[in-house]
C-alpha atoms as one frame of an Amber mdcrd trajectory, in Angstrom:
protein
  -0.003  -0.007   0.012   1.221   3.514  -0.807   2.420   5.802   1.933   0.188
   8.741   2.860   0.913  11.596   5.256  -1.201  14.698   5.694  -0.352  17.843
   7.714  -2.717  20.767   8.016  -2.129  23.906  10.083  -4.668  26.654  10.761
  -4.183  30.156  12.177  -7.239  31.345  14.074  -6.270  34.305  16.261  -4.624
  36.294  13.447  -3.444  35.817   9.843   0.166  34.954   9.048   2.599  37.776
   8.441   4.598  37.953   5.199   7.718  36.661   6.968   5.759  33.776   8.489
   4.400  32.848   5.075   7.942  32.940   3.677   9.090  30.620   6.488   6.267
  28.159   5.765   7.019  28.245   2.039  10.655  27.398   2.764   9.588  24.090
   4.309   8.265  22.654   1.061   7.762  23.783  -2.497   4.520  21.792  -2.621
   2.801  23.498   0.315  -0.751  24.749  -0.207  -0.502  28.057   1.612  -2.863
  30.912   2.410  -2.797  33.694   4.998  -4.436  31.398   7.560  -3.812  27.818
   6.409  -1.023  25.484   5.286  -1.368  21.922   3.957   1.452  19.455   3.319
   0.699  16.086   1.684   3.246  13.330   1.125   3.051   9.996  -0.701   6.813
   9.651  -0.282   9.402  11.627   1.639   8.618  13.527   4.829   7.907  16.945
   6.306  11.132  18.936   6.682   9.880  20.992   9.599   9.191  20.004  13.180
   5.368  20.140  13.486   5.220  21.373  17.060   7.757  24.117  16.318   5.809
  25.230  13.246   2.572  25.268  15.257   4.138  27.333  18.046   5.636  29.859
  15.673   2.710  30.445  13.331  -0.530  28.541  13.960  -3.202  27.678  16.517
  -4.253  24.135  15.592  -2.711  21.277  13.609  -3.980  17.952  12.259  -1.654
  15.120  11.197  -2.740  11.812   9.683  -0.690   8.888   8.364  -2.011   5.695
   6.859   0.188   3.525   9.075  -2.124   4.275  12.011  -1.342   7.735  13.386
  -3.776  10.565  14.026  -2.663  13.683  15.824  -4.383  16.913  16.834  -2.382
  19.737  18.435  -3.578  23.025  19.934  -1.690  26.207  20.716  -3.109  28.411
  23.475  -1.838  31.781  24.742  -0.560  31.571  28.319  -2.412  34.818  29.023
  -5.677  32.899  28.568  -5.091  29.402  29.892  -2.618  27.705  32.216  -0.871
  24.354  31.452  -2.184  22.910  34.711  -5.791  22.713  33.477  -4.781  20.084
  30.901  -2.528  17.954  33.091  -5.281  15.693  34.503  -5.965  14.404  30.940
  -2.355  13.571  30.135  -1.099  10.046  29.342   2.547   9.524  28.354   3.185
   9.705  24.597  -0.547  10.074  23.858  -1.800  13.257  25.473   0.946  15.681
  26.498   1.249  19.313  27.514   4.270  21.528  26.983   4.795  25.249  27.268
   7.083  27.965  26.006   7.420  31.605  27.017   4.086  32.629  25.484   2.159
  29.480  24.644   0.763  26.212  25.911   0.832  23.283  23.440  -1.540  20.342
  23.933  -0.728  17.332  21.792  -3.210  14.474  21.266  -1.337  11.758  19.360
  -2.872   8.310  18.951  -1.284   5.317  17.257  -3.926   2.679  16.473  -3.624
  -0.126  13.931  -7.316   0.353  13.217  -6.367   3.686  11.653  -4.524   1.809
   8.908  -7.492   2.097   6.553  -7.012   4.817   3.960  -8.721   8.062   4.874
  -8.130  11.429   3.202  -7.140  14.320   5.447  -8.857  17.120   3.548 -11.901
  18.617   5.257 -11.423  17.266   8.773  -9.666  20.228  10.382 -12.331  22.712
   9.249 -14.840  20.708  11.284 -12.553  20.644  14.334 -11.473  24.289  14.692
 -14.485  25.125  16.869 -12.983  22.883  19.551 -10.299  25.473  20.280 -12.798
  28.264  20.951 -14.822  25.933  23.165 -11.703  24.955  25.131 -10.818  28.616
  25.655 -14.317  29.084  27.088 -13.675  26.271  29.601 -15.231  23.308  27.782
 -12.828  20.385  28.266 -15.076  17.560  27.135 -12.872  16.835  24.131  -9.916
  16.119  26.416 -11.929  13.709  28.557 -12.962  11.828  25.424  -9.367  11.876
  24.152  -8.328  10.341  27.481 -10.849   7.516  26.944  -9.230   6.712  23.596
  -5.696   7.067  24.879  -6.458   4.840  27.869  -7.904   2.184  25.535  -4.656
   2.118  23.577  -2.589   2.089  26.772  -4.458  -1.023  27.924  -3.689  -2.730
  24.615  -0.020  -1.871  25.186  -0.027  -3.565  28.574  -1.063  -0.877  31.053
  -2.973  -2.162  34.074  -6.647  -1.210  33.882  -6.761  -0.529  37.650  -3.827
   1.914  37.434  -5.708   4.176  35.019  -8.195   6.436  36.818 -10.411   8.754
  34.854 -10.092  12.554  35.032 -12.956  14.558  36.451 -16.062  13.822  34.413
 -17.273  16.942  32.585 -20.902  17.961  32.424 -23.090  17.455  29.313 -21.356
  14.363  27.923 -24.736  12.988  26.856 -25.297  15.806  24.363 -22.241  16.700
  22.311 -21.745  19.434  19.680 -20.871  18.662  16.065 -17.158  19.425  16.449
 -16.810  16.852  19.241 -18.809  14.398  17.162 -16.267  14.884  14.358 -13.447
  14.329  16.874 -15.059  11.076  18.054 -15.425   9.900  14.443 -11.864  10.829
  13.464 -10.243   9.193  16.490 -12.709   6.254  16.425 -13.702   6.454  20.104
 -15.913   3.569  21.208 -19.525   4.715  21.556 -20.282   2.192  24.305 -17.306
   3.452  26.291 -18.599   7.020  25.880 -22.041   5.898  27.044 -20.456   4.211
  30.055 -18.473   7.327  30.968 -21.408   9.702  30.480 -23.672   7.912  32.953
 -22.379  10.105  35.799 -22.119  13.268  33.716 -24.577  15.874  34.892 -26.816
  17.731  32.451 -26.220  21.401  33.029 -27.892  24.312  31.263 -25.769  27.243
  30.263 -26.373  30.126  32.628 -26.195  33.738  31.494 -23.378  35.353  33.428
 -23.906  38.877  34.823 -20.963  40.306  32.878 -22.243  43.901  33.011 -22.598
  43.827  36.795 -19.185  42.209  37.188 -17.493  44.846  35.027 -19.155  47.599
  37.055 -17.600  46.084  40.169 -14.074  46.113  38.696 -11.616  48.673  40.003
 -10.653  51.578  37.752  -7.103  50.229  37.587  -8.261  46.879  36.208 -10.629
  48.498  33.724  -7.766  50.656  32.425  -5.541  47.559  32.285  -7.946  45.701
  29.981  -8.763  48.802  27.906  -5.042  49.267  27.234  -4.747  45.638  26.102
  -7.700  46.149  23.773  -6.386  49.441  22.377  -2.961  47.944  21.617  -4.481
  45.061  19.665  -3.702  42.233  22.067  -5.438  38.978  21.122  -8.140  37.269
  23.213  -8.665  40.205  25.571 -12.351  39.331  25.900 -11.532  35.852  27.154
  -8.911  37.231  29.526 -11.438  39.665  30.956 -14.132  37.006  31.445 -11.600
  34.685  33.096 -10.609  37.489  35.475 -14.238  38.265  36.298 -14.929  34.593
  37.029 -11.835  34.477  39.196 -12.942  37.517  41.183 -16.479  36.271  41.640
 -15.418  32.653  42.239 -17.221  31.181  39.189 -15.653  27.906  37.980 -14.390
  28.043  34.397 -15.671  24.598  33.447 -18.663  22.476  34.378 -17.554  19.176
  35.880 -18.797  16.607  38.352 -16.409  17.707  41.052 -17.935  15.473  43.720
 -18.285  12.371  41.560 -16.186   9.363  42.488 -13.496   8.852  39.835 -13.653
   5.405  38.279 -10.862   3.118  37.183 -10.665   2.237  33.511 -11.580  -1.359
  34.341 -14.856  -0.102  35.841 -15.529   1.924  32.718 -14.821  -1.100  30.501
 -17.108  -3.341  32.578 -19.911  -0.843  32.304 -19.185  -0.298  28.588 -19.671
  -4.035  28.034 -23.057  -3.802  29.725 -23.890  -0.779  27.571 -22.917  -2.763
  24.467 -25.133  -5.713  25.404 -28.069  -3.394  26.082 -27.492  -1.544  22.808
 -27.284  -4.785  20.841 -30.496  -5.990  22.457 -32.239  -2.732  21.563 -30.962
  -2.972  18.010 -32.077  -6.595  17.778 -35.575  -5.746  19.020 -35.785  -2.780
  16.655 -34.716  -4.976  13.718 -37.269  -7.596  14.682 -40.015  -4.991  14.908
 -39.017  -3.530  11.549 -39.074  -7.004  10.004 -42.532  -7.717  11.467 -43.859
  -4.460  10.047 -42.424  -5.335   6.660 -43.972  -8.806   6.765 -47.375  -7.442
   7.807 -47.349  -5.141   4.768 -46.278  -8.054   2.564 -49.085 -10.236   3.957
 -51.659  -7.738   2.703 -50.153  -7.808  -0.796 -48.918 -11.369  -1.171 -51.423
 -12.264  -3.907 -50.161  -9.324  -5.975 -46.574 -10.343  -5.271 -47.200 -13.929
  -6.480 -48.835 -12.541  -9.614 -45.877 -10.252 -10.212 -43.448 -13.154  -9.785
 -45.079 -15.149 -12.547 -45.093 -12.092 -14.828 -41.360 -11.646 -14.213 -40.689
 -15.282 -15.045 -42.263 -14.872 -18.460 -39.470 -12.536 -19.548 -36.928 -15.394
 -19.308 -34.157 -12.905 -18.461 -31.427 -13.008 -15.786 -32.498  -9.660 -14.324
 -36.170 -10.643 -13.983 -35.203 -14.064 -12.565 -33.180 -12.258  -9.877 -36.156
 -10.000  -9.079 -38.574 -12.940  -8.908 -36.282 -14.953  -6.617 -35.845 -11.918
  -4.321 -39.656 -11.763  -3.984 -39.765 -15.508  -3.247 -37.208 -15.108  -0.448
 -39.454 -12.460   1.102 -42.483 -14.767   0.749 -40.583 -17.569   2.469 -39.944
 -15.301   5.451 -43.641 -14.424   5.497 -44.582 -18.112   5.420 -42.261 -18.793
   8.371 -43.790 -15.880  10.269 -47.348 -17.065   9.569 -46.589 -20.753  10.246
 -47.391 -21.696   6.640 -43.994 -22.853   5.475 -45.239 -26.228   4.243 -47.820
 -24.570   2.013 -45.075 -22.342   0.611 -42.856 -25.349  -0.122 -45.703 -26.947
  -2.068 -45.953 -23.809  -4.205 -42.204 -23.872  -4.867 -42.323 -27.566  -5.858
 -45.112 -26.748  -8.291 -43.029 -23.911  -9.697 -40.086 -26.292 -10.130 -42.345
 -28.673 -12.056 -43.890 -25.939 -14.227 -40.523 -24.415 -15.121 -38.387 -27.559
 -15.204 -36.566 -26.436 -18.356 -35.609 -22.998 -16.950 -32.096 -23.849 -15.774
 -31.303 -20.213 -14.974 -34.314 -19.948 -12.671 -33.746 -23.327 -11.007 -30.088
 -22.580 -10.283 -31.075 -19.350  -8.599 -33.720 -21.099  -6.484 -31.096 -23.635
  -5.339 -28.591 -20.883  -4.555 -30.931 -19.231  -2.023 -32.082 -22.546  -0.545
 -35.559 -22.629  -2.007 -34.879 -26.029  -3.656
């Protein structure tokens, strides 16, 4: 199989400067570059830059995919807005890591899974994921909890003890996830039953309107001037900095989590996920049975017309019409089983065999589906 690597970088807080674009262009003559985006695709060779360094210098989010089983999503956050410590509970060695420089915090979600070996194109994914960064800056860390679930699953496959892995604090509103997180779940192939298991203790919390106007009124003149100066000089994310400061002053938590919930080991999550899977499969089985019954009830009302149509199809003596007729007969057999009239159906098939004994194409098809 051919090699495939895909790197995409996106600038969100501001466009790239001319010098930054020149730097990105120097990394590859094949780069697809705009003022806010850079894409590198390789079917041979490799990226000449160091992805984390490129992200820190120029961009806010990066996606990397390789068809040997690697998927990676990295975020860059200004230190003025978020501290590295908020991400540390979600870290697992070599899978979810946090690093920091003078001005930025880098969060790296990097998963190696042999199930990712199937070919999947990288184009279009990052555009659906960029909203995650804004949500994280607003204190929504659900994506990191879900990333931890995936990373822990891989760690178990690599020999980590299930009892040694204890979940981070469970965030609120895991049962209802936005589209960007849904895309993240799909891209990183996070087990839906494991998510259902984890979300059982996640509280449902409505978003409350914060009294921002009243809080600002209560700020000192010095702090108001401080934030106005930041705004006037073009500093990025001043609004988020201000809201964070207001929440700090008025003791409002930045994220909604189940702070008092007992943290479960990964083995407990897996045990519950297995129960969730069995319940889901049972629901799906019952739903399929009900759908089949509804289909058979409709067929029962029209079976005379179906039999008539079968004989009309047989008169064409064509492969296509034989296939259509046999498909109808398979449905009628299911109906006969459902109604307890299978013997009567078999008699009809025997008569058909006798009437069309020279139709080898028809008879071979009847044998293939077990009607003869």
